[in-house]
CSV table of N, CA and C in Angstrom, one decimal:
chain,number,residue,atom,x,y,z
G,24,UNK,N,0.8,-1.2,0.0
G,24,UNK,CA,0.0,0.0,0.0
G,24,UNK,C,0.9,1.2,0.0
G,25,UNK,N,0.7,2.2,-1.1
G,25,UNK,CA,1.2,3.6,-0.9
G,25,UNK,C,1.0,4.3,0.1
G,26,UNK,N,1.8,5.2,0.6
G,26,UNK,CA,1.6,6.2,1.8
G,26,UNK,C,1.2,7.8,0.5
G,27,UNK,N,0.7,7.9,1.7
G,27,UNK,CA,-0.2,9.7,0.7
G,27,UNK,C,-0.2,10.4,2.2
G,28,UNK,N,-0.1,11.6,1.5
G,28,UNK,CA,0.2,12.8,2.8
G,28,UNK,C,-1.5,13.3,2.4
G,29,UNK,N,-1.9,13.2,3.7
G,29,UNK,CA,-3.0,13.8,3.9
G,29,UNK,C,-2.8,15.3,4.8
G,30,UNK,N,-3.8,15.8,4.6
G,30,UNK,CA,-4.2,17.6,4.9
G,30,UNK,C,-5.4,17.7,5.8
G,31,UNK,N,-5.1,17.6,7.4
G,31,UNK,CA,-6.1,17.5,8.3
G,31,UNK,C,-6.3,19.0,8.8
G,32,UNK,N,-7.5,19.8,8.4
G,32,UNK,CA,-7.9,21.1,9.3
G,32,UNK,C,-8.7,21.0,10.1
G,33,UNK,N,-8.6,21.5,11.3
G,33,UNK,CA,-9.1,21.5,12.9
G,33,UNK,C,-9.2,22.9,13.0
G,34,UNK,N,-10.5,23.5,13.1
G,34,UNK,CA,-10.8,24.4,14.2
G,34,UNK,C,-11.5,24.0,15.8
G,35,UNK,N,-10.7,24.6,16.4
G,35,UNK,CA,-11.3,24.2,18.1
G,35,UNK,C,-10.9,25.7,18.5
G,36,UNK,N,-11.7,25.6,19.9
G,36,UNK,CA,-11.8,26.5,20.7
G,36,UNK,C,-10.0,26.6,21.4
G,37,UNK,N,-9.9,28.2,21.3
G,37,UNK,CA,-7.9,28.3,22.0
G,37,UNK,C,-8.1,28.1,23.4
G,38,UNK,N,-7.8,26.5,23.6
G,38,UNK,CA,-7.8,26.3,25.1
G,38,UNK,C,-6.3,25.9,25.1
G,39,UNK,N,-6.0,26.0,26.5
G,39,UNK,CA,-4.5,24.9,27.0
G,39,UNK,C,-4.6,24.0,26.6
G,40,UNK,N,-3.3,23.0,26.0
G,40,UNK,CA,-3.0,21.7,25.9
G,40,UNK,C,-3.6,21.2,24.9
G,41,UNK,N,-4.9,22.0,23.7
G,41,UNK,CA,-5.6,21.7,23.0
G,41,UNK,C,-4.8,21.1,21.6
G,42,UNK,N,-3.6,21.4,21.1
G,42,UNK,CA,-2.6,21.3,20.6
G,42,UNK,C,-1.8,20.0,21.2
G,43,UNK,N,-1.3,20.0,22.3
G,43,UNK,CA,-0.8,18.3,22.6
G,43,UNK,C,-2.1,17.2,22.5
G,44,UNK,N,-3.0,17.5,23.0
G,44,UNK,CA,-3.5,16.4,23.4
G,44,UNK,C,-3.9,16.0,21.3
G,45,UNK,N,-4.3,16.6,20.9
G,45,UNK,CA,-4.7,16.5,19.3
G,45,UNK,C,-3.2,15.5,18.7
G,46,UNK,N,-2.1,16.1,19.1
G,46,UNK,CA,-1.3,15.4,18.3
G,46,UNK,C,-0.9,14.4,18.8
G,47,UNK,N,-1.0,14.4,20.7
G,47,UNK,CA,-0.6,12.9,21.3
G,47,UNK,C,-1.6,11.6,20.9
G,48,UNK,N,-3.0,12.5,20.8
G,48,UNK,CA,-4.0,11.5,19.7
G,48,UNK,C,-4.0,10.6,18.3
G,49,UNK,N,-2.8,11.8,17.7
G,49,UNK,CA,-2.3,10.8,16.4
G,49,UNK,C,-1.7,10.3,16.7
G,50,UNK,N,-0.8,10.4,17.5
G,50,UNK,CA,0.6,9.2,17.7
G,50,UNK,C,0.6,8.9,18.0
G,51,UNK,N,-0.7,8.2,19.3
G,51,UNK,CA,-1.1,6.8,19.6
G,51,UNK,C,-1.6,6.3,18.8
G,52,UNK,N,-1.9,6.2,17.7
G,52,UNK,CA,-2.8,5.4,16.3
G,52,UNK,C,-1.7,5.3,15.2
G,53,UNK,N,0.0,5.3,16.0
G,53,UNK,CA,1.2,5.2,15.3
G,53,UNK,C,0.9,6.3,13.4
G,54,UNK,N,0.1,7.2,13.9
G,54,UNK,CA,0.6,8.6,12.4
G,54,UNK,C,1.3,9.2,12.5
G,55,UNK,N,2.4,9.6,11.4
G,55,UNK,CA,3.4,10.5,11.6
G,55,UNK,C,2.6,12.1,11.3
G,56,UNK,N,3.0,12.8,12.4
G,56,UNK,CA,2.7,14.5,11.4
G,56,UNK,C,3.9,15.1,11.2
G,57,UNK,N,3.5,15.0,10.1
G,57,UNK,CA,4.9,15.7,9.3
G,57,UNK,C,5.1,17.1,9.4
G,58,UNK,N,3.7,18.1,9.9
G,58,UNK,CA,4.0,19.2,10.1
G,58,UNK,C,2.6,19.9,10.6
G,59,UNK,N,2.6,20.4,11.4
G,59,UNK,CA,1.9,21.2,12.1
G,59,UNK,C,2.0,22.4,12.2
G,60,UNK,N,0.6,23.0,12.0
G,60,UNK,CA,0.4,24.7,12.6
G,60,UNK,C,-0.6,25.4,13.0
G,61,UNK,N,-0.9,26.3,13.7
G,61,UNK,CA,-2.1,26.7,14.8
G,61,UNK,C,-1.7,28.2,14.5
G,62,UNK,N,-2.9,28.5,14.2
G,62,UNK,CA,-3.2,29.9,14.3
G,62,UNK,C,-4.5,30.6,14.7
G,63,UNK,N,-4.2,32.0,14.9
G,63,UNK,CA,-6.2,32.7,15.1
G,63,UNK,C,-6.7,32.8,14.2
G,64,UNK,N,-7.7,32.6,14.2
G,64,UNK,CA,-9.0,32.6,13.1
G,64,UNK,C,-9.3,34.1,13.0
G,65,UNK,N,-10.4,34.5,12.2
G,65,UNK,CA,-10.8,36.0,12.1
G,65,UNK,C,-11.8,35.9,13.6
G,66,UNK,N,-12.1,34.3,13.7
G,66,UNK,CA,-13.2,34.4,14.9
G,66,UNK,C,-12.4,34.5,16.4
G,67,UNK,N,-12.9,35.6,17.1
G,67,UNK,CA,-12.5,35.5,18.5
G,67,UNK,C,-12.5,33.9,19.5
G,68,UNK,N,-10.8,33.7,20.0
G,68,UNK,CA,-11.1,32.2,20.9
G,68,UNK,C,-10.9,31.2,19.9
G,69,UNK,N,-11.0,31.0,18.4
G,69,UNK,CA,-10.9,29.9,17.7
G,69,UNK,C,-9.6,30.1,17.0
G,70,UNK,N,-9.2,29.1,16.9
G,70,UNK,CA,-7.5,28.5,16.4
G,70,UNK,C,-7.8,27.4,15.6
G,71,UNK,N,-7.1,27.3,13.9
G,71,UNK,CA,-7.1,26.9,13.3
G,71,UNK,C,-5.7,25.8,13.2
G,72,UNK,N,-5.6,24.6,13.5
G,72,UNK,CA,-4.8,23.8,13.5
G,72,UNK,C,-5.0,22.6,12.5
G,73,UNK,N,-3.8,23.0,11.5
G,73,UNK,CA,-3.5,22.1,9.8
G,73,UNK,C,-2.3,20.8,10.5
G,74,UNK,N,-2.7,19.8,9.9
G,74,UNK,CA,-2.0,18.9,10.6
G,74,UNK,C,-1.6,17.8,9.1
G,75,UNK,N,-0.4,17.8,8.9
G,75,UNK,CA,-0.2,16.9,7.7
G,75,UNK,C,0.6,15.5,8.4
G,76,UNK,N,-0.4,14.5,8.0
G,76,UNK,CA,0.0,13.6,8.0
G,76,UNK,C,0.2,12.4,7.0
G,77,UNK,N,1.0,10.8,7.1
G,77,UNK,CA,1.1,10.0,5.6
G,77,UNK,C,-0.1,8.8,6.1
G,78,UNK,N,-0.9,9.2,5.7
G,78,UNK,CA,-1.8,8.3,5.2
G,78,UNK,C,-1.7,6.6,4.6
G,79,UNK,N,-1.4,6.3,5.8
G,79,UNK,CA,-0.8,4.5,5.2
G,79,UNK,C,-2.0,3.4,5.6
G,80,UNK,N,-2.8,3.6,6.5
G,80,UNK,CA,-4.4,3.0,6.5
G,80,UNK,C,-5.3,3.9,6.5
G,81,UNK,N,-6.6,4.1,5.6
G,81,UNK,CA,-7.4,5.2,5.3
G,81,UNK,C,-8.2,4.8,6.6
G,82,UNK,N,-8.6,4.1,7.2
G,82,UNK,CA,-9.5,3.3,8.2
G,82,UNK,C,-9.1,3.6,9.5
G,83,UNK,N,-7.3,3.6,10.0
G,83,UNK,CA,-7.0,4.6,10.6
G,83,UNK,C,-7.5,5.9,10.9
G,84,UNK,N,-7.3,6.7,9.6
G,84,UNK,CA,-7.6,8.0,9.3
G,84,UNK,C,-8.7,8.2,10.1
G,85,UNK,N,-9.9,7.6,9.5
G,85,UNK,CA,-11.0,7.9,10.0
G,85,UNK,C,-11.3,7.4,11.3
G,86,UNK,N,-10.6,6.6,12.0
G,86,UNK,CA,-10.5,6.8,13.4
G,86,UNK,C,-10.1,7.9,14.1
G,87,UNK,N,-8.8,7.7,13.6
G,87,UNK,CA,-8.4,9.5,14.1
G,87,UNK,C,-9.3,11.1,14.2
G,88,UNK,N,-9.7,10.5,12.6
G,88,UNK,CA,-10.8,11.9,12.8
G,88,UNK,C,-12.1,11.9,14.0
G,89,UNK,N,-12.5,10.5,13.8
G,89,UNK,CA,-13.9,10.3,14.3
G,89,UNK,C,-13.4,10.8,16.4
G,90,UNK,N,-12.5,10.6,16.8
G,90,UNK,CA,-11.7,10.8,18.1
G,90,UNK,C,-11.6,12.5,18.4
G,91,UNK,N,-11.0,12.9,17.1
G,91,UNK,CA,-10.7,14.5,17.1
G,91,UNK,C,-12.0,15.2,16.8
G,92,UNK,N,-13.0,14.7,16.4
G,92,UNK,CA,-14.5,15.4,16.8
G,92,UNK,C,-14.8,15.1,18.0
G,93,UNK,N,-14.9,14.0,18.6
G,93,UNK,CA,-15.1,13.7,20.4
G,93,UNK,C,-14.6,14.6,20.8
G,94,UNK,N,-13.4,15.2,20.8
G,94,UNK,CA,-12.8,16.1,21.9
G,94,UNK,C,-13.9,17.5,21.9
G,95,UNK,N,-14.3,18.1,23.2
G,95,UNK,CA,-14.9,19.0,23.6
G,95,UNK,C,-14.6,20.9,22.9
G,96,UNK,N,-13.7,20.7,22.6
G,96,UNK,CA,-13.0,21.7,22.0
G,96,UNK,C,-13.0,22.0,20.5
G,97,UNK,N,-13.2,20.9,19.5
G,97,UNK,CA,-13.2,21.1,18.5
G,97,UNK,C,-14.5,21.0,18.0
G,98,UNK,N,-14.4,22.4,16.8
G,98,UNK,CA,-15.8,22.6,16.4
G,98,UNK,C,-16.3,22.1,15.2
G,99,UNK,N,-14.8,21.8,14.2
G,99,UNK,CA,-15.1,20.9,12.9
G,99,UNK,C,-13.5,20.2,12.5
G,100,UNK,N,-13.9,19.5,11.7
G,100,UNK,CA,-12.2,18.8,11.3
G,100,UNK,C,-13.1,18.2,9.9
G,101,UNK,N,-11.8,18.3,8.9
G,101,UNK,CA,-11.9,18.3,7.4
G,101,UNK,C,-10.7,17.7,6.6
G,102,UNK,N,-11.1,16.1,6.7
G,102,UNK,CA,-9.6,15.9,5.8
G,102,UNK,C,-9.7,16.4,4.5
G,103,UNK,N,-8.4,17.5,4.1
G,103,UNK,CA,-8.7,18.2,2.8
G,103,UNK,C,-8.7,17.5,1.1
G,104,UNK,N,-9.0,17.2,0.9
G,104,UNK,CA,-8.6,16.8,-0.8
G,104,UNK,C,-7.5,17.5,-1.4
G,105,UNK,N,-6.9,16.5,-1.9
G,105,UNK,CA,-5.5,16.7,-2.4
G,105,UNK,C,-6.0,17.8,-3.7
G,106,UNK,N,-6.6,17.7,-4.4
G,106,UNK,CA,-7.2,18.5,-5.7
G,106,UNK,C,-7.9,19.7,-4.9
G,107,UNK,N,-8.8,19.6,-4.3
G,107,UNK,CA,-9.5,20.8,-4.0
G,107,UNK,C,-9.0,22.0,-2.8
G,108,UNK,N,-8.0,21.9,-3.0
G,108,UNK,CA,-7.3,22.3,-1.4
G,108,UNK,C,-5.9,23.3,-2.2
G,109,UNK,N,-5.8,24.5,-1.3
G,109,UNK,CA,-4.7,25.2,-1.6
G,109,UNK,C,-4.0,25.4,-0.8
G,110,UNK,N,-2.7,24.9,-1.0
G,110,UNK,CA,-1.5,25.0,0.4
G,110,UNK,C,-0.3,26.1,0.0
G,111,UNK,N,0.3,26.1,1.1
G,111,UNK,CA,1.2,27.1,1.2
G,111,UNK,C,2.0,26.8,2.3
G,112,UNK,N,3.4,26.9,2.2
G,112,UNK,CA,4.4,26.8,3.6
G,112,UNK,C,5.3,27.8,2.9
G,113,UNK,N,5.9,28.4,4.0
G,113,UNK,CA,6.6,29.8,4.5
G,113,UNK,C,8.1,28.7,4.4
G,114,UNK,N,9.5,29.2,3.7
G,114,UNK,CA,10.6,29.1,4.1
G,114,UNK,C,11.5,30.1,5.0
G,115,UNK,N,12.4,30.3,5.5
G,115,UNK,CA,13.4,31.2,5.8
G,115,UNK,C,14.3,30.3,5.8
G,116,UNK,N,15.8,31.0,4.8
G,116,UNK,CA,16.7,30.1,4.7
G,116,UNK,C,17.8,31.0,4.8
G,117,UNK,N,18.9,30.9,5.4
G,117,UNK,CA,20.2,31.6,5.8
G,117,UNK,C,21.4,30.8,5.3
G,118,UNK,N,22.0,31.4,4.5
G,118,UNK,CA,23.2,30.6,3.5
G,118,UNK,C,24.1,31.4,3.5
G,119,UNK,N,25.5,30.9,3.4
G,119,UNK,CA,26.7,31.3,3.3
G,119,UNK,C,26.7,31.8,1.9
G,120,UNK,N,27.6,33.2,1.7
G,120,UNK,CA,27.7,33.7,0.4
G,120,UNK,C,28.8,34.3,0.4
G,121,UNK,N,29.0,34.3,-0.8
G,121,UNK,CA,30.9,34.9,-1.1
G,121,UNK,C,30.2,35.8,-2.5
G,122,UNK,N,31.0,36.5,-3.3
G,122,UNK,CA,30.8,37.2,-4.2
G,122,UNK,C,30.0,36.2,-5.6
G,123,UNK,N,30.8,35.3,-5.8
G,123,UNK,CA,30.3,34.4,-7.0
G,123,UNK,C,28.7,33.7,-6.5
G,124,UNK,N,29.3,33.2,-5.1
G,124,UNK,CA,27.5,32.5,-4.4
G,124,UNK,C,26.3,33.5,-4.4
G,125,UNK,N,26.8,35.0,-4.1
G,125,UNK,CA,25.6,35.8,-4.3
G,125,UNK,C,25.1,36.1,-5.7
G,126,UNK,N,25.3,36.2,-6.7
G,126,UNK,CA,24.9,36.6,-7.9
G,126,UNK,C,23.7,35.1,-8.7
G,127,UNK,N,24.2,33.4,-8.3
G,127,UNK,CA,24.0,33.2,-8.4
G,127,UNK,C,22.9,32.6,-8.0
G,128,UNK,N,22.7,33.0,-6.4
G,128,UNK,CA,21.7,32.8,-5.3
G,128,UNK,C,20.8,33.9,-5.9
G,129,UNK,N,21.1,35.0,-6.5
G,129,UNK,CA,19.9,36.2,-6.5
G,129,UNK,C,19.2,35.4,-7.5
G,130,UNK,N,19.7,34.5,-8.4
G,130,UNK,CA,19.1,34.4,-9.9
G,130,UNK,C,18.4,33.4,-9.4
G,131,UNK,N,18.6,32.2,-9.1
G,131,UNK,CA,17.8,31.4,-7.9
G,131,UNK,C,16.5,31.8,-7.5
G,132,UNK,N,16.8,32.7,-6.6
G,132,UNK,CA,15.9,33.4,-6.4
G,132,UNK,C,14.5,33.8,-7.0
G,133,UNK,N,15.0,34.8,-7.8
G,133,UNK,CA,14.1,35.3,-9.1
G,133,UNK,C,13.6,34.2,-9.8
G,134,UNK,N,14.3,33.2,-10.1
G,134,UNK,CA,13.2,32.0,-10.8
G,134,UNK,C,12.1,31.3,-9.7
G,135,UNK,N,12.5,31.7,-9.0
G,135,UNK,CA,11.4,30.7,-8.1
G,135,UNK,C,10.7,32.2,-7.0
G,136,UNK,N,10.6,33.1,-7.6
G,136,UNK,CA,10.3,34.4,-7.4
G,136,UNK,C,9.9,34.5,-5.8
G,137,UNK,N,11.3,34.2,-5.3
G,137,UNK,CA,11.4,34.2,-3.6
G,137,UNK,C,12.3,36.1,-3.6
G,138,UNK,N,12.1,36.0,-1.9
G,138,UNK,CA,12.7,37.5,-1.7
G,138,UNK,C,13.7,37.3,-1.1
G,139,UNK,N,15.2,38.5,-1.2
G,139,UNK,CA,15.7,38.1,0.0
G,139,UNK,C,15.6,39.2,0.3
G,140,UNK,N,15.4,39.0,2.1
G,140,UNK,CA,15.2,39.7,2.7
G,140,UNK,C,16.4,40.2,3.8
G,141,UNK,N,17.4,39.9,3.8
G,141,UNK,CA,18.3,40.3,4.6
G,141,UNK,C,20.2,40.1,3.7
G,142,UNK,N,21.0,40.5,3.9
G,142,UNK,CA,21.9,40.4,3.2
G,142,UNK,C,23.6,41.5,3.6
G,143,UNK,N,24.3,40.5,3.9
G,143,UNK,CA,25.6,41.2,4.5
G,143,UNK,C,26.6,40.7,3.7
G,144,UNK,N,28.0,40.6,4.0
G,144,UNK,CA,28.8,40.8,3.1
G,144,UNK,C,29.4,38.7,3.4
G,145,UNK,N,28.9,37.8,4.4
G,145,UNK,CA,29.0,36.6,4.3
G,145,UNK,C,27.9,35.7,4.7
G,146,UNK,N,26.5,36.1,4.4
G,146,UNK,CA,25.4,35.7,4.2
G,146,UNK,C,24.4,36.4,3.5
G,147,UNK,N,22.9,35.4,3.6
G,147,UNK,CA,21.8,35.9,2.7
G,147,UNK,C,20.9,35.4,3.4
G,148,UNK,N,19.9,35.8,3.7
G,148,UNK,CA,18.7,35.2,4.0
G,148,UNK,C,17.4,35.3,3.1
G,149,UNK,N,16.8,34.6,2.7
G,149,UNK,CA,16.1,34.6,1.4
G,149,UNK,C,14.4,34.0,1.9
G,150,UNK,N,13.3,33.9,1.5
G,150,UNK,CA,12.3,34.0,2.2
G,150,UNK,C,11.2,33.6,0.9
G,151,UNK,N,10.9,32.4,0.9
G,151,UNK,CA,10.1,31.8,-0.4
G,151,UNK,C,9.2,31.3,0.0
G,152,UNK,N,7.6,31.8,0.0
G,152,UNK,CA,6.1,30.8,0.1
G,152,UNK,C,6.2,30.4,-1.2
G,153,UNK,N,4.9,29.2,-0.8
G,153,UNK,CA,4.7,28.4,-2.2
G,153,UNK,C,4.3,27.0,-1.9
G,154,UNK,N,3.6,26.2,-2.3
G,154,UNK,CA,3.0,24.9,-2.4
G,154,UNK,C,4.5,24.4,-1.6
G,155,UNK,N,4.4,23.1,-1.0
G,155,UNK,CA,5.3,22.4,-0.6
G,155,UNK,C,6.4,22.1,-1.3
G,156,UNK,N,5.9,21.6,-2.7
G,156,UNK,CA,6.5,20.8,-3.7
G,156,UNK,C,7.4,21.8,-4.3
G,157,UNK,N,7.1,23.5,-4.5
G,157,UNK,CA,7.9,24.3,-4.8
G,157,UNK,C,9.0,24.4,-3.7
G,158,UNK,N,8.5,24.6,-2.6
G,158,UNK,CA,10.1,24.3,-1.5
G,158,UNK,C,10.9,23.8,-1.4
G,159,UNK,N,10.1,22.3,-1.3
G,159,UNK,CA,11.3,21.3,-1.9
G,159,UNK,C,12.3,21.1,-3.0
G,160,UNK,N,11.9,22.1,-4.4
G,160,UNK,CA,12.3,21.9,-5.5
G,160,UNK,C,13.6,23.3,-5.5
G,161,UNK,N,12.9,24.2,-4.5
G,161,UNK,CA,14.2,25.0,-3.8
G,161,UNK,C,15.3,24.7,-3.4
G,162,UNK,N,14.9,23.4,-2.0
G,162,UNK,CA,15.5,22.8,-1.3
G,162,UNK,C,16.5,22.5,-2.1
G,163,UNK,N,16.1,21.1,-3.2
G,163,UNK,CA,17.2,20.5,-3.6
G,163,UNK,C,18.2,21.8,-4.7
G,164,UNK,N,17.6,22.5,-5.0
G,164,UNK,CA,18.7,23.6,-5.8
G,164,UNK,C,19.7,24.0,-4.5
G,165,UNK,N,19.2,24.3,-3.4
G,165,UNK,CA,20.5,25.3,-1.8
G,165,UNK,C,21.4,24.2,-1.8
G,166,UNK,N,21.0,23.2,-2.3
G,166,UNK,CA,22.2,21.8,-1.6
G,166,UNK,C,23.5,21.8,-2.0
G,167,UNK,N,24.0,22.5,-2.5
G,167,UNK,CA,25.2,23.0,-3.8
G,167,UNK,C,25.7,24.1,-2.6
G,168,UNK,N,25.1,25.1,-1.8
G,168,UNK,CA,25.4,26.2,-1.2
G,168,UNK,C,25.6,25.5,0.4
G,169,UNK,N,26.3,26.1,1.3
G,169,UNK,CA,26.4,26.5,2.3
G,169,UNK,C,25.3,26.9,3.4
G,170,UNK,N,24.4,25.4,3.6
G,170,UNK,CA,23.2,26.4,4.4
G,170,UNK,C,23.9,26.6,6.1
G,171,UNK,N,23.3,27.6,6.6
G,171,UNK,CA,23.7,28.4,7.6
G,171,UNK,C,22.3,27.8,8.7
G,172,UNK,N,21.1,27.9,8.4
G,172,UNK,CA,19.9,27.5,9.1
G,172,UNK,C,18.8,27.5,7.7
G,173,UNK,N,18.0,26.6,8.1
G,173,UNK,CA,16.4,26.4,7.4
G,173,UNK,C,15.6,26.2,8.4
G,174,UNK,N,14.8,27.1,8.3
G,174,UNK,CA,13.0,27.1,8.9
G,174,UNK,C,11.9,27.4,7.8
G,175,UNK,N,11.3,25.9,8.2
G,175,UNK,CA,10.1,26.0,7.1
G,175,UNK,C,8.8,25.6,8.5
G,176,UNK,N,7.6,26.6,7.9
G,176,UNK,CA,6.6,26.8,9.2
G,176,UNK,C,5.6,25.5,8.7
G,177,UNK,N,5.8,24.7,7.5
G,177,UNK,CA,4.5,23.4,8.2
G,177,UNK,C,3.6,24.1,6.9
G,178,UNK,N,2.7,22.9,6.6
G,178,UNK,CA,1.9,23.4,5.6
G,178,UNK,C,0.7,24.3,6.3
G,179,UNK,N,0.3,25.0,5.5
G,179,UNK,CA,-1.0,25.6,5.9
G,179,UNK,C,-1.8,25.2,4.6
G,180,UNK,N,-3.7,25.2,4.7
G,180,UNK,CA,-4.1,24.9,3.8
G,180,UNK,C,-5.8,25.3,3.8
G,181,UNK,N,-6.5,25.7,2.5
G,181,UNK,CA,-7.7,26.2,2.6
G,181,UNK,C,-8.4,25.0,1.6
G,182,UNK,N,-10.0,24.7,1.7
G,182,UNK,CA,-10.6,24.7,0.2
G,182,UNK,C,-10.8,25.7,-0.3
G,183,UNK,N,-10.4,25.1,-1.7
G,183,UNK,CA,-11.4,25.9,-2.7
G,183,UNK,C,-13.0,25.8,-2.4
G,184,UNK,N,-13.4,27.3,-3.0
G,184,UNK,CA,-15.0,27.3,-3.2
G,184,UNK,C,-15.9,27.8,-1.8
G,185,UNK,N,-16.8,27.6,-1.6
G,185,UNK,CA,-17.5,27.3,0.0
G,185,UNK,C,-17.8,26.0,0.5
């Protein structure tokens, strides 16, 4: 059986510990999440938590979900469709640069129409959203360079439509 990265959205009420106990829930049903993130909603008290995990029993899954509506705190959960769903993760990447590295890190850049945002005379820091798969496809281009630090914030993710 293939493993597939599924796209779990959770809105719950911003309580304490609302956040552990959600993920200690997947990881007793042995799911990896590969990345998590929590934020405020436009609604006051509600926090929206995207949880990617690999999908290796769909029957799982739907235990999982059916668990994470039980909890008192949560007001909906939506495994996303791979098709109908628009993602986005945030990089920050800090790389060693010398004169020849910078010219060719800017052009880098510009193709994959990232910014840099910071820049001294033996680094760069550079700052690229975009679908996962564009990150990655970053990633493997920096592997040639000198990375200094990488922070990537976790997918985030909407449906299309209503």
């Amino acid at each position: 059986m293939q493993n597939t990265r599924k796209v779990i959205s959770i809105l719950v009420d911003n309580k304490p510990n609302t956040l552990a106990r959600i993920s200690s829930l997947v990881g007793r049903r042995n799911y990896n999440i590969e990345t998590i993130t929590a934020s405020e909603t436009h609604m006051p008290g509600v926090t929206l938590i995207t949880l990617v995990v690999t999908d290796s029993d769909p029957d799982i899954l739907e235990q999982i979900v059916a668990h994470i509506e039980k909890l008192e705190v949560v007001r909906e959960v939506h495994v996303m469709d791979n098709n109908g769903g628009l993602y986005r993760e945030l990089l920050l990447l800090k790389v060693l640069v010398d004169k020849k590295a910078r010219t060719s890190l800017v052009e880098i850049a510009e193709v994959f129409r990232a910014r840099i945002i910071d820049l001294s005379k033996s680094s760069m820091i550079i700052e690229l959203t975009g679908e996962p798969s564009k990150i990655d496809g970053f990633m493997d281009l920096m592997s040639d360079y000198e990375l200094v630090e990488v922070c990537r914030t976790g997918v985030t993710g909407m449906s299309r439509g209503l």
